[in-house]
mmCIF file with all atom_site columns, C-alpha atoms in Angstrom:
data_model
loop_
_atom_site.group_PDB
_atom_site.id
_atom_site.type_symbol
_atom_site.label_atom_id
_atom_site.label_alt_id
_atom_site.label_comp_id
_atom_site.label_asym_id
_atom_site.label_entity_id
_atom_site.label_seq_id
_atom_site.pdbx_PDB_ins_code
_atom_site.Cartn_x
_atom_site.Cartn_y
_atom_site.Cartn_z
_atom_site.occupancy
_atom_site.B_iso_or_equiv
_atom_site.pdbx_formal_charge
_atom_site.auth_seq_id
_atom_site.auth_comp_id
_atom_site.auth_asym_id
_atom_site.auth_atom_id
_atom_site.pdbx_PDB_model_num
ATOM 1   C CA . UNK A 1 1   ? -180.565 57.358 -14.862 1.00 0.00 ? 1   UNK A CA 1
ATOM 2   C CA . UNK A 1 2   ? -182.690 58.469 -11.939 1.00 0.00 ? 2   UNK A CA 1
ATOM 3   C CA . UNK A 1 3   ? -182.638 56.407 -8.923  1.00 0.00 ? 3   UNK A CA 1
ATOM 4   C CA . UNK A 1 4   ? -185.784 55.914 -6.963  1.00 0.00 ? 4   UNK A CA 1
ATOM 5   C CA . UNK A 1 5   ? -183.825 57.876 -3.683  1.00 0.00 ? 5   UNK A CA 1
ATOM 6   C CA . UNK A 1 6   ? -182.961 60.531 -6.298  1.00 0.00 ? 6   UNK A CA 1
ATOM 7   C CA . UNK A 1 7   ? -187.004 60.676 -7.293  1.00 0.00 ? 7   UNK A CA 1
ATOM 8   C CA . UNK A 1 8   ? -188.081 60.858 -3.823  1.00 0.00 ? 8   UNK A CA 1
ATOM 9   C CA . UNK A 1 9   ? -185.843 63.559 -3.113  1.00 0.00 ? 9   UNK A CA 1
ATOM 10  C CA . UNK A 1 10  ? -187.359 65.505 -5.843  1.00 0.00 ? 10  UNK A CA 1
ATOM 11  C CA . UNK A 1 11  ? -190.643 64.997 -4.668  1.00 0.00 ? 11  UNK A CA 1
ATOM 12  C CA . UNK A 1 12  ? -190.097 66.198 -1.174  1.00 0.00 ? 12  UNK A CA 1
ATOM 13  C CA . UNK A 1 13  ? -188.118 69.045 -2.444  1.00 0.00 ? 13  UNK A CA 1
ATOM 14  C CA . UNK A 1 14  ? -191.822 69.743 -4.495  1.00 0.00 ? 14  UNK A CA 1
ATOM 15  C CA . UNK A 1 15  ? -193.417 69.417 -1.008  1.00 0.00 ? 15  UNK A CA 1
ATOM 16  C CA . UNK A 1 16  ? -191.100 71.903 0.874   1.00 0.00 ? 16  UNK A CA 1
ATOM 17  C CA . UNK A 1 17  ? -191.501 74.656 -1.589  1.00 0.00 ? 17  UNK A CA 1
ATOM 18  C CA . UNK A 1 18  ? -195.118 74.486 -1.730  1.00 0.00 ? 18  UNK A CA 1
ATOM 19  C CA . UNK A 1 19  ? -195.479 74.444 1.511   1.00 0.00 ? 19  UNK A CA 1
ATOM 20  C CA . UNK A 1 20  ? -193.523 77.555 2.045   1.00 0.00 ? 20  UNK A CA 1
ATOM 21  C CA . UNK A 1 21  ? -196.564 79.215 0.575   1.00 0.00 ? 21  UNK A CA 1
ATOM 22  C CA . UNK A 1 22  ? -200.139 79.452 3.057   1.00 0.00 ? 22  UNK A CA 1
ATOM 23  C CA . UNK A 1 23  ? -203.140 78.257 1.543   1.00 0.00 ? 23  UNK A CA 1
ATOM 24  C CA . UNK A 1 24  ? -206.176 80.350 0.813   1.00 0.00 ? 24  UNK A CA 1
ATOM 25  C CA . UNK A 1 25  ? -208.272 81.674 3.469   1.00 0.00 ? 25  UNK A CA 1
ATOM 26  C CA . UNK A 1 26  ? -211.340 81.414 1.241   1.00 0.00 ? 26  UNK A CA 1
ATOM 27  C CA . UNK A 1 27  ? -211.384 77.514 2.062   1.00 0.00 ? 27  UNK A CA 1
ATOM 28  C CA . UNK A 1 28  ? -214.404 76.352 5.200   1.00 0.00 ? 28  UNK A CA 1
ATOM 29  C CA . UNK A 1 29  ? -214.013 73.366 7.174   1.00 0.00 ? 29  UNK A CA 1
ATOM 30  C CA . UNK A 1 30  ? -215.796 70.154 5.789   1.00 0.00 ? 30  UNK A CA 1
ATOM 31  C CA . UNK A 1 31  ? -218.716 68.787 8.522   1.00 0.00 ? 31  UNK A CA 1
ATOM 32  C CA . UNK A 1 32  ? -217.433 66.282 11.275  1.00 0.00 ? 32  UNK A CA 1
ATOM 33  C CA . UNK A 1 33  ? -220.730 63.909 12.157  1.00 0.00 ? 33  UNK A CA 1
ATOM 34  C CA . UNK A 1 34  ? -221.959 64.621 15.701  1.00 0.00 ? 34  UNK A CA 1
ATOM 35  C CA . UNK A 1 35  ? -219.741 68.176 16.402  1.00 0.00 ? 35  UNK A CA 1
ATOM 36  C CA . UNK A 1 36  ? -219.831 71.652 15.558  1.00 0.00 ? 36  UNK A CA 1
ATOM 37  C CA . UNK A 1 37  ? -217.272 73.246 13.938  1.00 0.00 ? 37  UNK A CA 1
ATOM 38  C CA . UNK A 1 38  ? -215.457 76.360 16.340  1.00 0.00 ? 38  UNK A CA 1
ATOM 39  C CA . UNK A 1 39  ? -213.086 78.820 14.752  1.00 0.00 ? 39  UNK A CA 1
ATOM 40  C CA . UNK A 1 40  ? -209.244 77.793 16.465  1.00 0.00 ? 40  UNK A CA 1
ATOM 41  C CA . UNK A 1 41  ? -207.594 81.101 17.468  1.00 0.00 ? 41  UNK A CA 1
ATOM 42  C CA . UNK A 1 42  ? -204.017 81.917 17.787  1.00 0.00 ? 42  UNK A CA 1
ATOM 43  C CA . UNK A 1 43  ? -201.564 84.356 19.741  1.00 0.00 ? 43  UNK A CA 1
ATOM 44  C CA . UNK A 1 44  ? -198.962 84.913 17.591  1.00 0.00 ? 44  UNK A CA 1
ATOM 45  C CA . UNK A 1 45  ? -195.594 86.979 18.374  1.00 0.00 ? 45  UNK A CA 1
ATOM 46  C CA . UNK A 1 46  ? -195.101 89.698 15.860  1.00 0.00 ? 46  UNK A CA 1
ATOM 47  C CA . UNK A 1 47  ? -191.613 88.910 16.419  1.00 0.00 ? 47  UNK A CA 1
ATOM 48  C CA . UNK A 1 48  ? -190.921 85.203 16.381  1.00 0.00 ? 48  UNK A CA 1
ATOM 49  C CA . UNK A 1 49  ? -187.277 86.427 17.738  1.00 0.00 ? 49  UNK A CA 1
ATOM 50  C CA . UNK A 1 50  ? -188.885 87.605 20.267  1.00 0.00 ? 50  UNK A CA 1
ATOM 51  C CA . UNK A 1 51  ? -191.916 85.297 21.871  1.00 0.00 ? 51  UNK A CA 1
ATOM 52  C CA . UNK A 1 52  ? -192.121 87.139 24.959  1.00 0.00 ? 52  UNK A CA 1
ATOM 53  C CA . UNK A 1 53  ? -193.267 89.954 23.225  1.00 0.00 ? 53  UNK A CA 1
ATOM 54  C CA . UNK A 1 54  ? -196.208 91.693 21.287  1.00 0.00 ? 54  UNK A CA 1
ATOM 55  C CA . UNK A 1 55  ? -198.437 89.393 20.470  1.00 0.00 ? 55  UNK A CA 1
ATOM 56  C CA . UNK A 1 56  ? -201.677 89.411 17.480  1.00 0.00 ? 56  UNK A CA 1
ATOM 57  C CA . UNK A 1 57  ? -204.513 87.448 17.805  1.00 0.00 ? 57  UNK A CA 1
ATOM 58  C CA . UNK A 1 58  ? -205.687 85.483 14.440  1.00 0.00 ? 58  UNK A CA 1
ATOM 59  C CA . UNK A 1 59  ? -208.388 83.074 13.626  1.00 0.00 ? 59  UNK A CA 1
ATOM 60  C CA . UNK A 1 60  ? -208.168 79.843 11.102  1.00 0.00 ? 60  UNK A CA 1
ATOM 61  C CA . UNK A 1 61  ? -206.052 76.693 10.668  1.00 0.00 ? 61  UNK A CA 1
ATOM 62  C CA . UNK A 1 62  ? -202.247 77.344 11.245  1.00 0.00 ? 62  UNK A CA 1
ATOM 63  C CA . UNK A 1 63  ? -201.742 77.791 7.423   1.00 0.00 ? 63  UNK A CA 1
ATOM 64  C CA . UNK A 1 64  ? -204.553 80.921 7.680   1.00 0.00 ? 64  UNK A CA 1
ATOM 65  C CA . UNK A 1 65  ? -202.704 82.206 10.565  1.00 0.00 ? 65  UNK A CA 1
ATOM 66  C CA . UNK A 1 66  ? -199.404 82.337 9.347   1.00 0.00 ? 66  UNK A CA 1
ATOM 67  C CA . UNK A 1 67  ? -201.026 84.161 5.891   1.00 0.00 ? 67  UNK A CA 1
ATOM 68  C CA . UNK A 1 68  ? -202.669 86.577 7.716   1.00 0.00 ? 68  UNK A CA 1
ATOM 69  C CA . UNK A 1 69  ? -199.337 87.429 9.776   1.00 0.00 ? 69  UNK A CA 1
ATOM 70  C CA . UNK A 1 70  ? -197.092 87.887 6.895   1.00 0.00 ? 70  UNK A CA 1
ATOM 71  C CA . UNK A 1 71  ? -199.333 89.843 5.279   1.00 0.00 ? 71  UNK A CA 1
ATOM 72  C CA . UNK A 1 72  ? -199.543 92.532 8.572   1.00 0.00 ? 72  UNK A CA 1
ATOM 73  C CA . UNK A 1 73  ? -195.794 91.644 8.999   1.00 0.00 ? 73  UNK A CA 1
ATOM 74  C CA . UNK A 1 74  ? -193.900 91.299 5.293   1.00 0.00 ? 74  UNK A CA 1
ATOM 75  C CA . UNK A 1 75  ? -191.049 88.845 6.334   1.00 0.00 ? 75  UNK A CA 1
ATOM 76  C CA . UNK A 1 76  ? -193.326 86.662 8.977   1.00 0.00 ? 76  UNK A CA 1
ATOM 77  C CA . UNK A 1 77  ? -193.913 83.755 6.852   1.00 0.00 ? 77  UNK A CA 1
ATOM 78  C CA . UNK A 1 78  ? -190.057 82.963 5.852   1.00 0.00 ? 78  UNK A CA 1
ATOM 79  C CA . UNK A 1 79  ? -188.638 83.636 9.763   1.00 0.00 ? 79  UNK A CA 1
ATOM 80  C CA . UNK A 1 80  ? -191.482 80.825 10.449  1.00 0.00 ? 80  UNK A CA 1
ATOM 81  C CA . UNK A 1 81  ? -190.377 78.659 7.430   1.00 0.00 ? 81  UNK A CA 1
ATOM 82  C CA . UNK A 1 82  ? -186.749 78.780 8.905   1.00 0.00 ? 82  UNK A CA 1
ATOM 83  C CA . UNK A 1 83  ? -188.130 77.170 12.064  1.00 0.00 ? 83  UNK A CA 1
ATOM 84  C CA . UNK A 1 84  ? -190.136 74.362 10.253  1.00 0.00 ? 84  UNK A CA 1
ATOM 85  C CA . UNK A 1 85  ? -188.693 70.782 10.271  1.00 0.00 ? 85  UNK A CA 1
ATOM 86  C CA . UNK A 1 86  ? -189.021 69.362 7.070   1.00 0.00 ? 86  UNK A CA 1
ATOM 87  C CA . UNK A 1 87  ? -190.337 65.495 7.097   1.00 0.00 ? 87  UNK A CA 1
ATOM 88  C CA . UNK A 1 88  ? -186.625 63.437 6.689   1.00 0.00 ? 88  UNK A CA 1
ATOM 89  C CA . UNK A 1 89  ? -185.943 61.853 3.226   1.00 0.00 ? 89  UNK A CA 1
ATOM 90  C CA . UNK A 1 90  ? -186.806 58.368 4.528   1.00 0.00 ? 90  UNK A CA 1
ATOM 91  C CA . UNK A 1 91  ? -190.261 57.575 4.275   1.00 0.00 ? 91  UNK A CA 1
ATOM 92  C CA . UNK A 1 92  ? -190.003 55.208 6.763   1.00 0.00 ? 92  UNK A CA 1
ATOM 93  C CA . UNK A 1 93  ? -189.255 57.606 9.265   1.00 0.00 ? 93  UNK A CA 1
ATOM 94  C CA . UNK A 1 94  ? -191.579 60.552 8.457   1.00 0.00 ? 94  UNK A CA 1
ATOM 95  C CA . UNK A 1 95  ? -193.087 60.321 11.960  1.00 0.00 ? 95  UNK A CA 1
ATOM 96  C CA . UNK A 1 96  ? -189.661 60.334 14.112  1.00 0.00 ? 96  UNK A CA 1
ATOM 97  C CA . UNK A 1 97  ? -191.126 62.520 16.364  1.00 0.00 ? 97  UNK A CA 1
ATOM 98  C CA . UNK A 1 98  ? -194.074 60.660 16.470  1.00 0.00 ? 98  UNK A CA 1
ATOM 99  C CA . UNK A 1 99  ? -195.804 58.711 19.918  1.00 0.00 ? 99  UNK A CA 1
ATOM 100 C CA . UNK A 1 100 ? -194.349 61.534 22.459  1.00 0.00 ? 100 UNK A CA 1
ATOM 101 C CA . UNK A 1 101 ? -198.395 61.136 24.231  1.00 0.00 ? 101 UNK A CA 1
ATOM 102 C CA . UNK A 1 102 ? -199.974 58.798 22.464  1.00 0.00 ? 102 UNK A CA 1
ATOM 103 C CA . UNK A 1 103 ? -204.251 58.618 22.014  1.00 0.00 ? 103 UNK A CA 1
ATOM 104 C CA . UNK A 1 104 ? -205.620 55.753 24.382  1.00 0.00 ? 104 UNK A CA 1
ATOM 105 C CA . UNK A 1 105 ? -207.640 54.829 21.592  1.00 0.00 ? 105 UNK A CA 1
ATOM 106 C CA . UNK A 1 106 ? -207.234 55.235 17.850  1.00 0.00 ? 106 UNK A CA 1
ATOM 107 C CA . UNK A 1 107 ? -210.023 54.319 15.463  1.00 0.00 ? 107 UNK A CA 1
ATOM 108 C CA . UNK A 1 108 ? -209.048 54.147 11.814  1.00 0.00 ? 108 UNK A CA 1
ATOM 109 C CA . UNK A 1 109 ? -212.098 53.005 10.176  1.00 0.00 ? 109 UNK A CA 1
ATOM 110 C CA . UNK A 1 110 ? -213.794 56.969 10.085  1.00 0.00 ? 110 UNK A CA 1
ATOM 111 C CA . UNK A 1 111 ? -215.942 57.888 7.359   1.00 0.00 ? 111 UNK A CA 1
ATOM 112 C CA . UNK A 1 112 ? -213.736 60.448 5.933   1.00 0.00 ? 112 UNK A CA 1
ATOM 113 C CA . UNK A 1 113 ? -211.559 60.570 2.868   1.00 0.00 ? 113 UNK A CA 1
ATOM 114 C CA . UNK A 1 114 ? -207.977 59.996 2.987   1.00 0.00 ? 114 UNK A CA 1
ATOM 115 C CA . UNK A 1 115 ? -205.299 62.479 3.813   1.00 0.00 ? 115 UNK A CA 1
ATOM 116 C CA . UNK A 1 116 ? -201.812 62.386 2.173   1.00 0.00 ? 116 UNK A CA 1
ATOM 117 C CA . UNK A 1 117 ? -199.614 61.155 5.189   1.00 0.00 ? 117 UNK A CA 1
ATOM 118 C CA . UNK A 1 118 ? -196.421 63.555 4.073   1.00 0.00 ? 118 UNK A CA 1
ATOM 119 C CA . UNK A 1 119 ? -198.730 66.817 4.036   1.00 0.00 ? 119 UNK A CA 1
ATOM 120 C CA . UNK A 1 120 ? -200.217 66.011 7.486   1.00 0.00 ? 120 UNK A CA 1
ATOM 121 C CA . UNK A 1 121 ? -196.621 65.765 8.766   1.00 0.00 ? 121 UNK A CA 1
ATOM 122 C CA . UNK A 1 122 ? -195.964 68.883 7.339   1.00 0.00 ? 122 UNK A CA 1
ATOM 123 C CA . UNK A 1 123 ? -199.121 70.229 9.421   1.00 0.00 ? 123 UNK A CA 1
ATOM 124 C CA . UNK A 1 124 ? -198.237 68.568 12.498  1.00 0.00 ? 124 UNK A CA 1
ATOM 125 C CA . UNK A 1 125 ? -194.256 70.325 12.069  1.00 0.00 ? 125 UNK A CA 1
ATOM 126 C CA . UNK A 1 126 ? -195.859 73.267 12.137  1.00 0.00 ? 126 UNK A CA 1
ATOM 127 C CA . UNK A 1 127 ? -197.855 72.658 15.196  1.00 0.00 ? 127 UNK A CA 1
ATOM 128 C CA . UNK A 1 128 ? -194.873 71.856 16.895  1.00 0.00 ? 128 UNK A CA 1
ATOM 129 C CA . UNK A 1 129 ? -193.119 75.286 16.078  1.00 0.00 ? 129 UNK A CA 1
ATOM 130 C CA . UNK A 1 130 ? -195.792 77.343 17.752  1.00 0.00 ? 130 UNK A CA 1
ATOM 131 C CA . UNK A 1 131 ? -195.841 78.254 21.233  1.00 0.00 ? 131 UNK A CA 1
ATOM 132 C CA . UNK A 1 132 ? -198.983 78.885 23.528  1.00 0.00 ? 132 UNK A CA 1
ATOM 133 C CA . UNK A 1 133 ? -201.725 76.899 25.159  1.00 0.00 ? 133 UNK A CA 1
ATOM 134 C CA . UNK A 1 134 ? -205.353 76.251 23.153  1.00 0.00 ? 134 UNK A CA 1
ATOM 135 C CA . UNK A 1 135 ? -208.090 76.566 24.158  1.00 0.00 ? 135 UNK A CA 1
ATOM 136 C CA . UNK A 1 136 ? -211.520 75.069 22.918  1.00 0.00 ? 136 UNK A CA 1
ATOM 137 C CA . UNK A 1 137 ? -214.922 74.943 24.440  1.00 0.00 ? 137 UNK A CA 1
ATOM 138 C CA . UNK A 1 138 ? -216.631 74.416 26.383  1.00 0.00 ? 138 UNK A CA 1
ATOM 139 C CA . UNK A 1 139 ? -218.155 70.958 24.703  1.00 0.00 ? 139 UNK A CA 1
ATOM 140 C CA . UNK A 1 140 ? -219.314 68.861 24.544  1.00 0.00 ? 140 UNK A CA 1
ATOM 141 C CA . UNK A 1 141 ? -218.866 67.827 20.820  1.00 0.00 ? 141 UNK A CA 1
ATOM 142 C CA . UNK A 1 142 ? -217.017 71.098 19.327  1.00 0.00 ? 142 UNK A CA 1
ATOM 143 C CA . UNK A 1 143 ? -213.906 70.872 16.388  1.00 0.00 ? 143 UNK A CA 1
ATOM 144 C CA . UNK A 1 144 ? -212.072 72.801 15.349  1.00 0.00 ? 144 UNK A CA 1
ATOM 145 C CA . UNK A 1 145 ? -210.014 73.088 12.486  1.00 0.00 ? 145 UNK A CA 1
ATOM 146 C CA . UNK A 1 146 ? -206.150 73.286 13.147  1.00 0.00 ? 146 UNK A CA 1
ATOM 147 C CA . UNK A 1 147 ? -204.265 72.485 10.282  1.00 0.00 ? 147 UNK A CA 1
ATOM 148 C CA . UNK A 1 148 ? -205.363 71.939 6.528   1.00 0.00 ? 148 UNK A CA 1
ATOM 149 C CA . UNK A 1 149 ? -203.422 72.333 2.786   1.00 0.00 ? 149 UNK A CA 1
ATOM 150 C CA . UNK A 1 150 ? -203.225 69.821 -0.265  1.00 0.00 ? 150 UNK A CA 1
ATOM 151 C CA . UNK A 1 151 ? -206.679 68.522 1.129   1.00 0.00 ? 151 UNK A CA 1
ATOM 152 C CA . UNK A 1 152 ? -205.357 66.836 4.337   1.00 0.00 ? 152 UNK A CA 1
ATOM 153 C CA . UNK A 1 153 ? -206.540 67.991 7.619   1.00 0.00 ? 153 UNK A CA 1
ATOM 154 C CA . UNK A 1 154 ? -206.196 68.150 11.764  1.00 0.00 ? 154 UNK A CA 1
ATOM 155 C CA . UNK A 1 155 ? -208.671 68.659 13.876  1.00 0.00 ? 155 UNK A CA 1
ATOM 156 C CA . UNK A 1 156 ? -208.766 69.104 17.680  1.00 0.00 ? 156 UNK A CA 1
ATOM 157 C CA . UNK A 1 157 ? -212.016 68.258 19.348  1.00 0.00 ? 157 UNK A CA 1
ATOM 158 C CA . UNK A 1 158 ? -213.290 68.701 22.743  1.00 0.00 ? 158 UNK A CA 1
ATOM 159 C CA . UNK A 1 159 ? -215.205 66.283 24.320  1.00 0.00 ? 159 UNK A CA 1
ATOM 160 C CA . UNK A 1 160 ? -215.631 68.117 27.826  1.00 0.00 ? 160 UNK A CA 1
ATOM 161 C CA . UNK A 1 161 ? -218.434 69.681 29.079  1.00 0.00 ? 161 UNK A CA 1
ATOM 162 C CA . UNK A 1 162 ? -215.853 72.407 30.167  1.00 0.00 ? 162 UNK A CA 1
ATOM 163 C CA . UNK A 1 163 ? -213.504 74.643 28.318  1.00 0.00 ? 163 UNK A CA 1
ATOM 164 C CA . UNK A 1 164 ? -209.600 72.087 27.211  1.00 0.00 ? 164 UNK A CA 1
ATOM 165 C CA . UNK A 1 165 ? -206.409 73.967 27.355  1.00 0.00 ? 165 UNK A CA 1
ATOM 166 C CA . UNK A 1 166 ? -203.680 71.721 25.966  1.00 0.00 ? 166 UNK A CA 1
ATOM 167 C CA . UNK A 1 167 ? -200.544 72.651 24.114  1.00 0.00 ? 167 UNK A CA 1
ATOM 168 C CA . UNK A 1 168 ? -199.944 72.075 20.308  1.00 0.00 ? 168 UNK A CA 1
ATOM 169 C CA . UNK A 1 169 ? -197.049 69.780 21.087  1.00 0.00 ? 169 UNK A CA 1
ATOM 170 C CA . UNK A 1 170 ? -200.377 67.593 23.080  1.00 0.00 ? 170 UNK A CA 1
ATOM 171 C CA . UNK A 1 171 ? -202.606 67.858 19.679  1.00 0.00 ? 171 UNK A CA 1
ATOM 172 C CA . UNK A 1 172 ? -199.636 67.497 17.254  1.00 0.00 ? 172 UNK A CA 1
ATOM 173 C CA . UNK A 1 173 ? -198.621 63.991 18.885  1.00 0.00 ? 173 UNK A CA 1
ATOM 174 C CA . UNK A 1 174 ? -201.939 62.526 18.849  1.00 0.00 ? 174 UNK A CA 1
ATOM 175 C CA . UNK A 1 175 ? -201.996 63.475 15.116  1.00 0.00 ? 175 UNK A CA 1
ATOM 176 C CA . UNK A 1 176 ? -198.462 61.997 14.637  1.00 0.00 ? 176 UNK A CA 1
ATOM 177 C CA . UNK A 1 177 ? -199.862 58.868 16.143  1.00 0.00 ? 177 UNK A CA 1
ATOM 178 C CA . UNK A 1 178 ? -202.848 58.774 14.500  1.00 0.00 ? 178 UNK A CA 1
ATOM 179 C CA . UNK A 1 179 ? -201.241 59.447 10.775  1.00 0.00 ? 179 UNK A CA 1
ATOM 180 C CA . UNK A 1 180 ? -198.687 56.690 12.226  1.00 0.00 ? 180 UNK A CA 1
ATOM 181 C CA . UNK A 1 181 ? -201.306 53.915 13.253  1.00 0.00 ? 181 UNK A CA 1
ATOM 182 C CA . UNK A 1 182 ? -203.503 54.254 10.200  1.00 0.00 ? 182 UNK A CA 1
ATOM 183 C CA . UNK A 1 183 ? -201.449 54.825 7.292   1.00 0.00 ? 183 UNK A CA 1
ATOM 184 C CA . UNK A 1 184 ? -202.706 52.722 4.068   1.00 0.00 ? 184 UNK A CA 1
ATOM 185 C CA . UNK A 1 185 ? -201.365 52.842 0.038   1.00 0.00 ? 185 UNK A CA 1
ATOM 186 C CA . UNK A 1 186 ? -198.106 51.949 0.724   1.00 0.00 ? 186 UNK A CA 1
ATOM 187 C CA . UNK A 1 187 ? -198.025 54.623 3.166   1.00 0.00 ? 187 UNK A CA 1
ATOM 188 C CA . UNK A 1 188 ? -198.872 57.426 1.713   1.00 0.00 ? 188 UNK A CA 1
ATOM 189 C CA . UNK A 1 189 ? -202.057 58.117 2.649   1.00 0.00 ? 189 UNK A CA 1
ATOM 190 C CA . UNK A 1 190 ? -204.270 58.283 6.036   1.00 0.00 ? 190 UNK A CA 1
ATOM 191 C CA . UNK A 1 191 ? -207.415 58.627 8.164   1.00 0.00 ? 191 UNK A CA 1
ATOM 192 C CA . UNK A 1 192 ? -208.552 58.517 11.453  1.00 0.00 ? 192 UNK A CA 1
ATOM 193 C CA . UNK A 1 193 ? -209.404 59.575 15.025  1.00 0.00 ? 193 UNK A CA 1
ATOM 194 C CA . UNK A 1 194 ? -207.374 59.176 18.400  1.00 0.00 ? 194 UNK A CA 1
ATOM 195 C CA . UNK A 1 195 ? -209.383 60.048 21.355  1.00 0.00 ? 195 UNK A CA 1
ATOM 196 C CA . UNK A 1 196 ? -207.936 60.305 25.053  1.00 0.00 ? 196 UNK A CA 1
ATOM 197 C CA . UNK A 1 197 ? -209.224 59.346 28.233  1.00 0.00 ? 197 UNK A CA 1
ATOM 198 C CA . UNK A 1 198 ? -209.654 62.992 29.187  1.00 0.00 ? 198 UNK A CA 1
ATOM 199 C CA . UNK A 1 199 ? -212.120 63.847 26.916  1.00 0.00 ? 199 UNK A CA 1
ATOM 200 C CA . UNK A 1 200 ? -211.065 65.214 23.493  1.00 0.00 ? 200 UNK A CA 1
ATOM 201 C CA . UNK A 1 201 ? -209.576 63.560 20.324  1.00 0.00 ? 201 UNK A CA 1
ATOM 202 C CA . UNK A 1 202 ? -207.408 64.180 16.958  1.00 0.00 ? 202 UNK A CA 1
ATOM 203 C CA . UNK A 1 203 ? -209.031 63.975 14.118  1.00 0.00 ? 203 UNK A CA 1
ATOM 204 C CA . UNK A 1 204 ? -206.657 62.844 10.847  1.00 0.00 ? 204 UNK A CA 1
ATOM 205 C CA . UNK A 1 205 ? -208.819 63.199 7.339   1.00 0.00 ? 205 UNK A CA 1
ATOM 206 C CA . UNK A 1 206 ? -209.098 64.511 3.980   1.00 0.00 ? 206 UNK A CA 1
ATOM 207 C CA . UNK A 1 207 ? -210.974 67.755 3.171   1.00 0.00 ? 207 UNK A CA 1
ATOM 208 C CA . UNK A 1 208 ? -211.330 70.520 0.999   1.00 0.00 ? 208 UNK A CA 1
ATOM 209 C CA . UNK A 1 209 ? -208.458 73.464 1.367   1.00 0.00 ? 209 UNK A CA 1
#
């Protein structure tokens, strides 16, 4: 008979392999009310071996970027996989790494739909395996999309009336916190927005990719 442990393990298993794959690029970021929507760029290595490097510039969320790298570099994609950590088995603890720099305010009543809490981990793992500083601006009131698959999104928005450079470890954690704080359905799902004192704010929320 299968255990509920054994069924969960299954399931995340599902999750990992999927998510070894990059969504389409043929996917545009859903509105957010009151900003306008900026295309994230990234400076990717062509050799993750080697960061310091030769470096490509793409455009997207993190799942367009990666797709666009492996298919200029065959091979990119699983070297990036390798360096993924996949959410733990415990549901309880799929935000370990969570609340490293945590939003001075998070709001979970947003008008959005819901994201599934597992993918969004997945999305801010992958935020945390990428080097660099980001940069968006100048505001104020301009999003960006940084990560979206299965319909569950990040964004990063500036605030500022000047260009923000932060790292993605700084936008993954407010996510973490945010997909922490404002889980609902037994956990499984969540929305919402943490905004810091410096002017710019994670945005955690269903959408169409």
């Amino acid at each position: 008979m299968l255990t509920i442990s054994t069924i969960f393990a299954g399931f995340l298993a599902l999750i990992s392999a999927v998510h070894t794959a990059p969504t389409s690029l043929d996917e545009q970021p859903g509105s957010v009310s009151g900003y306008g929507i900026v295309p994230i760029s990234w400076d990717l290595p062509v050799n993750l071996d080697d960061p310091t490097g030769a470096t490509v510039t793409v455009t997207g969320t993190i799942q367009d970027a990666i797709a666009q790298m492996d298919a200029s570099y065959p091979g990119w994609n699983a070297t990036f996989q390798a360096r993924v950590t996949p959410p733990p088995g415990d549901s309880a603890s799929l935000d370990s790494t969570a609340n490293l720099d945590d939003p001075d305010d998070i709001d979970c009543n947003v008008d959005y739909k819901y994201a599934g809490k597992v993918t969004i981990v997945w999305g801010i793992n992958y935020l945390r395996s990428i080097t660099g500083k980001p940069k968006n601006g100048p505001g104020p009131n301009n999003c960006g999309r940084v990560s979206c698959s299965w319909n569950s999104a990040i964004y990063w928005c500036n605030d500022d009336t000047v260009e923000k450079e932060l790292t993605w470890n700084d936008i993954a954690d407010g996510a973490s916190a945010v997909n922490e704080a404002c889980k609902t359905n037994r956990g499984h799902d969540s929305k919402g927005r943490g905004s810091y004192d410096d002017h710019w704010n994670v945005l955690v929320r269903g959408d169409v990719c």
